[in-house]
PDB file of C-alpha atoms in Angstrom:
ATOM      1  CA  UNK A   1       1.463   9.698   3.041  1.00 46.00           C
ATOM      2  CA  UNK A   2      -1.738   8.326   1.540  1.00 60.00           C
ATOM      3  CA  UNK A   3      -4.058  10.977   2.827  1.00 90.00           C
ATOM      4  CA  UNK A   4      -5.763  13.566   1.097  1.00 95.00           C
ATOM      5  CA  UNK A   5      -6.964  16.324   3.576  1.00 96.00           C
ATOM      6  CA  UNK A   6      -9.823  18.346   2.987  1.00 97.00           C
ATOM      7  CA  UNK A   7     -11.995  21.329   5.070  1.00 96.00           C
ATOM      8  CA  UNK A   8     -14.778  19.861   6.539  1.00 96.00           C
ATOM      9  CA  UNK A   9     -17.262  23.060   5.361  1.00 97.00           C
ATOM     10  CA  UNK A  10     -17.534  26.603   3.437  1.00 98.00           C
ATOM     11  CA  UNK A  11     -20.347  28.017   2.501  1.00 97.00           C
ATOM     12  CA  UNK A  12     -20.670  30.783  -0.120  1.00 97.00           C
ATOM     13  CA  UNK A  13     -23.139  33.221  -1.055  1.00 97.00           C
ATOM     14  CA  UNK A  14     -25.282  32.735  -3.644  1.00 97.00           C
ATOM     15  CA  UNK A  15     -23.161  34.151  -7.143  1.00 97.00           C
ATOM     16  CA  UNK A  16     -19.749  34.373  -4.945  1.00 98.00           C
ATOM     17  CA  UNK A  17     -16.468  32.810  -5.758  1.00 98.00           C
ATOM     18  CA  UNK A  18     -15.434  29.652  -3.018  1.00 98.00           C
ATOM     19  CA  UNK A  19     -12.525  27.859  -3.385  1.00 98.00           C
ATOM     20  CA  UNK A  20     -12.383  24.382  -1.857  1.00 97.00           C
ATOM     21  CA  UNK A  21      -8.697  22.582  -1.308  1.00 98.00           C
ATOM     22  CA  UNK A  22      -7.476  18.977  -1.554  1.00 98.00           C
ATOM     23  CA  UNK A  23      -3.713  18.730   0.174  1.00 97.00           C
ATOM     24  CA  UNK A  24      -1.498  15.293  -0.183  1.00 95.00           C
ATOM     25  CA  UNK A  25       2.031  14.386  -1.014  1.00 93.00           C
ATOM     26  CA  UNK A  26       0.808  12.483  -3.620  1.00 92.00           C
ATOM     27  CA  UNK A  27      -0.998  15.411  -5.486  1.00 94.00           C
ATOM     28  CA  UNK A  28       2.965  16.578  -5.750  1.00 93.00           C
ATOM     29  CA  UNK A  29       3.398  13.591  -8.496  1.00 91.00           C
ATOM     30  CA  UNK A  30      -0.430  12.851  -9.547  1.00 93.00           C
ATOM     31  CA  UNK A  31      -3.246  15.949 -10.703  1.00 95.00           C
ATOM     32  CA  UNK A  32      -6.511  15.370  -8.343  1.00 96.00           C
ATOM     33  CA  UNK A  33     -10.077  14.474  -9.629  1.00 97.00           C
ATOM     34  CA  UNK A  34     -13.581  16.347  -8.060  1.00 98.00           C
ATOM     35  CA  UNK A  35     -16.544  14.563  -7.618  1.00 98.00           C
ATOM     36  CA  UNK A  36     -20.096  16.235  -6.659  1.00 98.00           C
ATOM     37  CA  UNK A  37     -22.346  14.319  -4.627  1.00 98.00           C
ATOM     38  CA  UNK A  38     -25.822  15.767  -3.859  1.00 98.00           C
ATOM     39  CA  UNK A  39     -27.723  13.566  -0.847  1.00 97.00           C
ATOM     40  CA  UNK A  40     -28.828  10.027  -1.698  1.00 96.00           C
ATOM     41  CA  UNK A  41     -27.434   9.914  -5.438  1.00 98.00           C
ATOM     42  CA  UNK A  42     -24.015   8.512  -6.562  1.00 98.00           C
ATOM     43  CA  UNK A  43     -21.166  11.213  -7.195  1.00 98.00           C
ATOM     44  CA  UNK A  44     -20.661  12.948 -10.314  1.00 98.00           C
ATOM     45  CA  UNK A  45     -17.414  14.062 -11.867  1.00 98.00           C
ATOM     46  CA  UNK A  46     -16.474  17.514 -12.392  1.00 98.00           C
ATOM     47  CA  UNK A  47     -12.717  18.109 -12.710  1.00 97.00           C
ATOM     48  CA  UNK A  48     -10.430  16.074 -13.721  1.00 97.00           C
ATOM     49  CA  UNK A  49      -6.619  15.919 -14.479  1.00 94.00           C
ATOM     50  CA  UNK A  50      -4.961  19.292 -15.062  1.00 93.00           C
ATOM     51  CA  UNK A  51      -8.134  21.023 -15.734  1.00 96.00           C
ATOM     52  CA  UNK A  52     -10.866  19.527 -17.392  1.00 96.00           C
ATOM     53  CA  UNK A  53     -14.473  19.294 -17.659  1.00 97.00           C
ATOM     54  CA  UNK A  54     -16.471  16.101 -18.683  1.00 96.00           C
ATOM     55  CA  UNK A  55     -19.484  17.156 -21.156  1.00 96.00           C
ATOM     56  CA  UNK A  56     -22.003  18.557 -19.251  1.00 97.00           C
ATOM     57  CA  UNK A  57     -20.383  20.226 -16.792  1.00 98.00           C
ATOM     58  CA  UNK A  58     -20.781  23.875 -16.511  1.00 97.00           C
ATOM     59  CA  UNK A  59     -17.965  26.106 -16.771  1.00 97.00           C
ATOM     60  CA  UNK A  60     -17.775  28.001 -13.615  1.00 98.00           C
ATOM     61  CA  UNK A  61     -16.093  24.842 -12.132  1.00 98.00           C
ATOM     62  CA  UNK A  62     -12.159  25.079 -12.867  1.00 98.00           C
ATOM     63  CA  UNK A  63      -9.532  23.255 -11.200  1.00 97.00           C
ATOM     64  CA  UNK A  64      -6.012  24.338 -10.561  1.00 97.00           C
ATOM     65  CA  UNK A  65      -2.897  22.421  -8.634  1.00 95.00           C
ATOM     66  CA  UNK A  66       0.457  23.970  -6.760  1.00 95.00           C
ATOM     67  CA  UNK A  67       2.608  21.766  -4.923  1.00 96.00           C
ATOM     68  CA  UNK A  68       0.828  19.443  -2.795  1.00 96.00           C
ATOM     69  CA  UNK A  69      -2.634  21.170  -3.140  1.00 97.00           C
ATOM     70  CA  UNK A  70      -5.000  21.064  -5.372  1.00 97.00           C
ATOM     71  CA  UNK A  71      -8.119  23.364  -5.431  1.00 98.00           C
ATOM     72  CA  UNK A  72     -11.460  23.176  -7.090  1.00 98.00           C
ATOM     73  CA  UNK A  73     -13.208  26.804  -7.495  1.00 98.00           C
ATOM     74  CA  UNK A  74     -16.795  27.678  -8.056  1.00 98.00           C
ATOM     75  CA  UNK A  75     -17.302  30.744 -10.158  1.00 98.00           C
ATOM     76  CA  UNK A  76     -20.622  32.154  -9.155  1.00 97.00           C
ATOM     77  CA  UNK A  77     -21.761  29.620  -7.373  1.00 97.00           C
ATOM     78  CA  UNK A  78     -25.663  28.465  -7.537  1.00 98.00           C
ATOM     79  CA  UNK A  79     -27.966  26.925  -5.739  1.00 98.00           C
ATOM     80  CA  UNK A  80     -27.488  24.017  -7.290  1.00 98.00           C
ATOM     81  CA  UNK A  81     -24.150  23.585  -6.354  1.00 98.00           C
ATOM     82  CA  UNK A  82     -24.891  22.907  -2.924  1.00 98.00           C
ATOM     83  CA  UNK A  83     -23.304  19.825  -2.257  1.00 98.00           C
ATOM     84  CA  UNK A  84     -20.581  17.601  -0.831  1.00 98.00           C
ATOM     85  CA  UNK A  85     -17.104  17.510  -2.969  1.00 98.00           C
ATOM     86  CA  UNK A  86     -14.289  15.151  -2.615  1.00 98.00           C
ATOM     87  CA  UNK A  87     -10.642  14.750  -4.455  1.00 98.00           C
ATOM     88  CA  UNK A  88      -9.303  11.705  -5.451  1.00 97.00           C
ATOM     89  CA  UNK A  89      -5.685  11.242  -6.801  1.00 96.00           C
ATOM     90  CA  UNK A  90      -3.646   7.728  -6.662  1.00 93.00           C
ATOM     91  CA  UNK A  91      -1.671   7.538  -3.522  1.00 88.00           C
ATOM     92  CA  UNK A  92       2.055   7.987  -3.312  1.00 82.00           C
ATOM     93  CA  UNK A  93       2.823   3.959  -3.114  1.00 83.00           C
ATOM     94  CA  UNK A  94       3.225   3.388  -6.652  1.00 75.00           C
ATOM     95  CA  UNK A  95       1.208   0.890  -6.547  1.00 82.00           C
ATOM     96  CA  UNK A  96      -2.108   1.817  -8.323  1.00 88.00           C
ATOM     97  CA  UNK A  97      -3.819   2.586  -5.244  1.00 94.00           C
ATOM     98  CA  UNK A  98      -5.974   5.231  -5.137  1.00 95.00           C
ATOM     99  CA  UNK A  99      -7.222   7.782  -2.213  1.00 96.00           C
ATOM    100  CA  UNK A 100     -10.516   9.978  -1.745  1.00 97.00           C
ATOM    101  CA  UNK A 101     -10.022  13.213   0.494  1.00 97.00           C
ATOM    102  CA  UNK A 102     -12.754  13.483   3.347  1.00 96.00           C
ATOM    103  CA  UNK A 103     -14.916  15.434   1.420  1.00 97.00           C
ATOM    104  CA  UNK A 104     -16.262  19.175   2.233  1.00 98.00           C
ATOM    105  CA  UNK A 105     -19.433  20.465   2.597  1.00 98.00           C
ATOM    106  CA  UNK A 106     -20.098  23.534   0.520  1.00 98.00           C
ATOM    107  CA  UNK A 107     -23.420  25.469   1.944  1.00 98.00           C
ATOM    108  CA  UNK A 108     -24.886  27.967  -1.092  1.00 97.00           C
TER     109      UNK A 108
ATOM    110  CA  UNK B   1     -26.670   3.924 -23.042  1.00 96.00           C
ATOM    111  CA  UNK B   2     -23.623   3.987 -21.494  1.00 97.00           C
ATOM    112  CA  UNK B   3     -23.756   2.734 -17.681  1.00 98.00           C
ATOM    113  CA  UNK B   4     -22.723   0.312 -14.459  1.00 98.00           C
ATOM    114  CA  UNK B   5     -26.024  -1.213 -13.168  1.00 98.00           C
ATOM    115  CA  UNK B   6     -25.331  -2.675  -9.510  1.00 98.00           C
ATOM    116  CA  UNK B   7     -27.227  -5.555  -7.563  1.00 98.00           C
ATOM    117  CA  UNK B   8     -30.071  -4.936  -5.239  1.00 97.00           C
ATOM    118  CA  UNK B   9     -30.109  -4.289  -1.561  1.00 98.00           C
ATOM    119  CA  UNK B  10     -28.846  -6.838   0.436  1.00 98.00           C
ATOM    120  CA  UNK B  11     -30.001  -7.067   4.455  1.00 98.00           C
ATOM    121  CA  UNK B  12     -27.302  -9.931   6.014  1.00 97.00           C
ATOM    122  CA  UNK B  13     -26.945 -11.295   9.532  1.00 97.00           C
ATOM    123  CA  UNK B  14     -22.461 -10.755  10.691  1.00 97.00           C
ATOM    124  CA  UNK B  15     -21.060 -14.232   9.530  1.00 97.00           C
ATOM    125  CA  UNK B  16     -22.931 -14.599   6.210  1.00 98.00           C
ATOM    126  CA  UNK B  17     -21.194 -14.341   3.438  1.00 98.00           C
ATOM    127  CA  UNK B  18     -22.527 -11.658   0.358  1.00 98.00           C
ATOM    128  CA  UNK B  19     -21.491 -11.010  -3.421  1.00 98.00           C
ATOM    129  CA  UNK B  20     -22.625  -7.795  -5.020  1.00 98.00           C
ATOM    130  CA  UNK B  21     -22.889  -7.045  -8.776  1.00 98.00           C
ATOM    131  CA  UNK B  22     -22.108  -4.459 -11.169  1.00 98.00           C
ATOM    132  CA  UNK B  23     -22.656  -4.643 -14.782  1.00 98.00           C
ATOM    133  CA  UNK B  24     -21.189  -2.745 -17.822  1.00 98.00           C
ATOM    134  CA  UNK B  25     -23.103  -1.382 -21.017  1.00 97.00           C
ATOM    135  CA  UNK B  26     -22.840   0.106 -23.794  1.00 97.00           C
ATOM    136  CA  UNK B  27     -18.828   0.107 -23.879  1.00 97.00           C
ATOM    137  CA  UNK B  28     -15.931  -1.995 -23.782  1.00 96.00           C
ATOM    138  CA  UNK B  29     -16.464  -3.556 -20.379  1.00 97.00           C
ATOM    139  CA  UNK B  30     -12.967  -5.383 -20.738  1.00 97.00           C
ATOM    140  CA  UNK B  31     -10.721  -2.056 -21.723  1.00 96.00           C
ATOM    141  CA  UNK B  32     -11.524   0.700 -18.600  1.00 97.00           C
ATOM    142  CA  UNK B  33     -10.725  -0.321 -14.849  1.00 97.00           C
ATOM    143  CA  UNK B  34     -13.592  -0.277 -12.782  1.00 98.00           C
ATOM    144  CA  UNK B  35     -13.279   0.317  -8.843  1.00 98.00           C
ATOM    145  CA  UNK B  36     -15.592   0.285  -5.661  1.00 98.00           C
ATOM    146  CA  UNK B  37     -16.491   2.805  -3.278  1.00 98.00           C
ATOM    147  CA  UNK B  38     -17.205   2.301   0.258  1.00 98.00           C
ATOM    148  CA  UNK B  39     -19.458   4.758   1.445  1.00 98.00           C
ATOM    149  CA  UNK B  40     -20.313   4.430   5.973  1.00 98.00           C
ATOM    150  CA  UNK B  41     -23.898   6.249   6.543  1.00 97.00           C
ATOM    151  CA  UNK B  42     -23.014   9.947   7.092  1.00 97.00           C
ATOM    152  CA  UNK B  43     -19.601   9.444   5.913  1.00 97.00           C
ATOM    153  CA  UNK B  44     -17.123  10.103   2.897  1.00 97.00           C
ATOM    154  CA  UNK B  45     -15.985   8.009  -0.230  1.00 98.00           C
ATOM    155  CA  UNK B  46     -13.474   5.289   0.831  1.00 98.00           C
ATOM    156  CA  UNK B  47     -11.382   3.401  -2.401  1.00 98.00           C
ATOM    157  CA  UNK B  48     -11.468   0.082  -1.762  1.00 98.00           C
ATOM    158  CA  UNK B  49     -10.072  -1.723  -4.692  1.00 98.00           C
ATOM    159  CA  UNK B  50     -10.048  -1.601  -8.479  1.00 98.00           C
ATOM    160  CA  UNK B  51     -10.029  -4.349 -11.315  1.00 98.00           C
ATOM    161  CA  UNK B  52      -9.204  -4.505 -15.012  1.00 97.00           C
ATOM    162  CA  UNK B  53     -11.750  -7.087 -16.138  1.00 97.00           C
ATOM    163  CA  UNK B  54      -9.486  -7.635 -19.440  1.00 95.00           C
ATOM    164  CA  UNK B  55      -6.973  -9.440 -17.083  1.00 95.00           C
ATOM    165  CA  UNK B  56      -8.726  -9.747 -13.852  1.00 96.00           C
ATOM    166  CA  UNK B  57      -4.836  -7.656 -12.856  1.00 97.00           C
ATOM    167  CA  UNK B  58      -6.659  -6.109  -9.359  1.00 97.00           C
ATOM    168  CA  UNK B  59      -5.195  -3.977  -6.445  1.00 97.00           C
ATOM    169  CA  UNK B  60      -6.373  -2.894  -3.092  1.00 97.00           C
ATOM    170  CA  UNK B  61      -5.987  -0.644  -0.528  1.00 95.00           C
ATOM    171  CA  UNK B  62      -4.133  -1.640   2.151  1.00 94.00           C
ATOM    172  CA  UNK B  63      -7.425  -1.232   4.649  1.00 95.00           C
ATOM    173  CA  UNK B  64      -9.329  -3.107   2.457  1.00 97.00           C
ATOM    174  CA  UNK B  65      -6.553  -6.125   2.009  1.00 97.00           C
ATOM    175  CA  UNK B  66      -7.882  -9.240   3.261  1.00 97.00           C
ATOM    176  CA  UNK B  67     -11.391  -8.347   4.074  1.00 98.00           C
ATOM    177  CA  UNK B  68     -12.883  -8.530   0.239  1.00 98.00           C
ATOM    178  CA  UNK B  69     -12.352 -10.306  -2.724  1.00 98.00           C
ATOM    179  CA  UNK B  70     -12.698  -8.431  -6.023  1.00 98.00           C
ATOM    180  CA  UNK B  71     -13.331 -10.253  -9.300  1.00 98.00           C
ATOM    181  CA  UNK B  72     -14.660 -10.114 -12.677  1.00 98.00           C
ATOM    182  CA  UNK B  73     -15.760 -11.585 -15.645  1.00 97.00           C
ATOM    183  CA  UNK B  74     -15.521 -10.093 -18.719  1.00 96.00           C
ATOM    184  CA  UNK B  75     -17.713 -12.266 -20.841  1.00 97.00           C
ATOM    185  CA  UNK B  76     -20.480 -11.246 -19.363  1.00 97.00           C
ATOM    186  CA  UNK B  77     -18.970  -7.698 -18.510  1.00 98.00           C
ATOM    187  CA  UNK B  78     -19.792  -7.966 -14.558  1.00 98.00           C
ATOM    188  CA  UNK B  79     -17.603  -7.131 -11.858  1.00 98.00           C
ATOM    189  CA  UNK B  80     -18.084  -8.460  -8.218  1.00 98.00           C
ATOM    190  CA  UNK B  81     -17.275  -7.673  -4.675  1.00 98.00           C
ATOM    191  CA  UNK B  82     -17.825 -10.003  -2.011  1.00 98.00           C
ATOM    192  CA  UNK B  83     -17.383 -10.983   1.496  1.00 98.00           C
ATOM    193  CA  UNK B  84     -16.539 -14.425   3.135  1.00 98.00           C
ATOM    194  CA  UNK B  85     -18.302 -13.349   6.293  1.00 97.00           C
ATOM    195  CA  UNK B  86     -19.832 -10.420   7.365  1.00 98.00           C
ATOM    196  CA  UNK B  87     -19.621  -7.476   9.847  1.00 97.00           C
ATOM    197  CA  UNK B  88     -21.898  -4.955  11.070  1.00 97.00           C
ATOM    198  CA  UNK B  89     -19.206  -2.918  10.593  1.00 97.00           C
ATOM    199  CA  UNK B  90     -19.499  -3.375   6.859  1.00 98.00           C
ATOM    200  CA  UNK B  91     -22.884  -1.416   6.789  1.00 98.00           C
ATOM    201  CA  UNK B  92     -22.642   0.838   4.228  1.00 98.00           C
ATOM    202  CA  UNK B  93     -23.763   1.646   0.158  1.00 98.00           C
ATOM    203  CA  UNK B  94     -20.891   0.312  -2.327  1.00 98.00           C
ATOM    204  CA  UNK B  95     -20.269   1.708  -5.224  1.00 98.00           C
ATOM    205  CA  UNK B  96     -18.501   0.716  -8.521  1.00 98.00           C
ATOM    206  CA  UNK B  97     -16.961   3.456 -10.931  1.00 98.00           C
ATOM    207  CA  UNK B  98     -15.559   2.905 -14.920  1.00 98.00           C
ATOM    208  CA  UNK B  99     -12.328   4.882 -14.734  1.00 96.00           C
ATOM    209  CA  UNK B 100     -12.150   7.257 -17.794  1.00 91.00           C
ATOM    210  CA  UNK B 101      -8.777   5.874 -18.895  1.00 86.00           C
ATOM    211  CA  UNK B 102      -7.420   9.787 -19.424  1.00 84.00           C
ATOM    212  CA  UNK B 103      -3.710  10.268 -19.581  1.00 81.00           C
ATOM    213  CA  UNK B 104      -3.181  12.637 -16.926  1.00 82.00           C
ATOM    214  CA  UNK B 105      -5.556  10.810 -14.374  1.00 86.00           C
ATOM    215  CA  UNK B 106      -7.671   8.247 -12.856  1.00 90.00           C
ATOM    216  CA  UNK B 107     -10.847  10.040 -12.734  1.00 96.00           C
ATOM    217  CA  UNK B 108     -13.762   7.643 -12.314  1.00 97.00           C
ATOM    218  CA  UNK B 109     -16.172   9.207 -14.790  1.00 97.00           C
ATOM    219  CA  UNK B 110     -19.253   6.620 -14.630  1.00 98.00           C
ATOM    220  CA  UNK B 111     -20.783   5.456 -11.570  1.00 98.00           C
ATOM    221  CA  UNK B 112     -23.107   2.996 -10.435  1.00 98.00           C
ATOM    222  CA  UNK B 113     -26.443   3.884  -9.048  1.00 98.00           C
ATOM    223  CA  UNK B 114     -25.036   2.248  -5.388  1.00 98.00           C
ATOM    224  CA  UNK B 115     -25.681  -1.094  -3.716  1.00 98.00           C
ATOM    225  CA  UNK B 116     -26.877  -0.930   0.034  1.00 98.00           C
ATOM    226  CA  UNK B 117     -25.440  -3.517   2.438  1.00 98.00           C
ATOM    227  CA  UNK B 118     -26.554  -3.916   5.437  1.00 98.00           C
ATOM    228  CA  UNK B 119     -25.027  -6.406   7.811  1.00 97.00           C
ATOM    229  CA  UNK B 120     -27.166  -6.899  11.139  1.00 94.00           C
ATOM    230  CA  UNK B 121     -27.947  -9.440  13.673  1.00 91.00           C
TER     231      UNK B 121
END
């Protein structure tokens, strides 16, 4: 399968833990990316491969995988963070293709 | 700086055809595959194809086969997507992303600021 399948929506309260997940048979051979996108701007990387943070990024935002899923948590979550978040990972075809999830909401 | 600029907004009658633009700075254009980003108003990220300018080697997904063209050119470290004739249904902001070039993925980690297509009669 190509997909990656995400919940629509979570919200957290403000300095609460939420976990957002990011499930594909793909994810069982490739690690997921997490983009950030905030209304009107371009998206923003914050995880990538097995867990890492580009400069910039603050550190409650960890990544983790397990079989087909791969999760992004928000440690303390801020305003700030209010946003949509989707997962990318190459698809299962072997053939350089690449998949986004559908993205989830995440109310603060 | 390091960054993708993209073309301008672009308003387009179905049937015409459209090339947008997105060029690299500040880093070897040639050596990082960049990709675009189909984004529907209201909708998600969509990955429509991805191009190593240093080779012009591209790929596409299979929903996007057929209905673009991407292309490059390195020596002036641009890299295009265009359509031979439009739909409405092609409406939406496009994006292009550098992909990092880490070992353990294909993160994009720079983006372009968007181009906005919009295809209507």
């Amino acid at each position: 399968s190509s997909e990656l399948t995400q919940d629509p929506a979570v919200s957290v309260a403000l300095g609460q833990t939420v976990r957002i997940t990011c499930q594909g048979d793909s994810l069982r051979i490739y690690y997921a990316s997490w983009y950030q996108q905030k209304p009107g701007q371009a998206p923003v990387l914050v995880i990538y491969g097995k867990n890492n943070r580009p400069s910039g990024i603050p550190d409650r935002f960890s990544g983790s995988n397990s079989g087909n899923t791969a999760s992004l948590t928000i440690t303390g979550a801020q305003a700030e963070d209010e946003a949509d978040y989707y997962c990318h990972s190459r698809d299962s075809s072997g053939n350089r293709v690449g998949v986004f999830g559908s993205g989830t909401k995440v109310t603060v | 700086e390091v960054q993708l600029v993209q073309s301008g907004a672009e308003v387009k009658k179905p049937g015409e055809s459209l090339k947008i633009s997105c060029k690299g700075s500040g880093y070897s254009f040639s050596k990082s595959w960049i990709a675009w980003v189909r984004q529907m108003p209201g909708k998600g990220l969509e990955w429509m194809g991805i191009i190593y300018p240093g080779d012009s080697d591209t790929r596409y997904s299979p929903s996007f086969q057929g209905q673009v063209t991407i292309s490059a050119d390195k020596s002036i470290s641009t890299a295009y997507l265009q359509w031979s004739s439009l739909k409405a249904s092609d409406t939406a902001v496009y994006y292009c992303a550098r992909e990092a070039g880490h070992s353990d993925s294909d993160a994009f980690d720079l983006w372009g600021q968007g181009t906005l297509v919009a295809a209507s009669s």
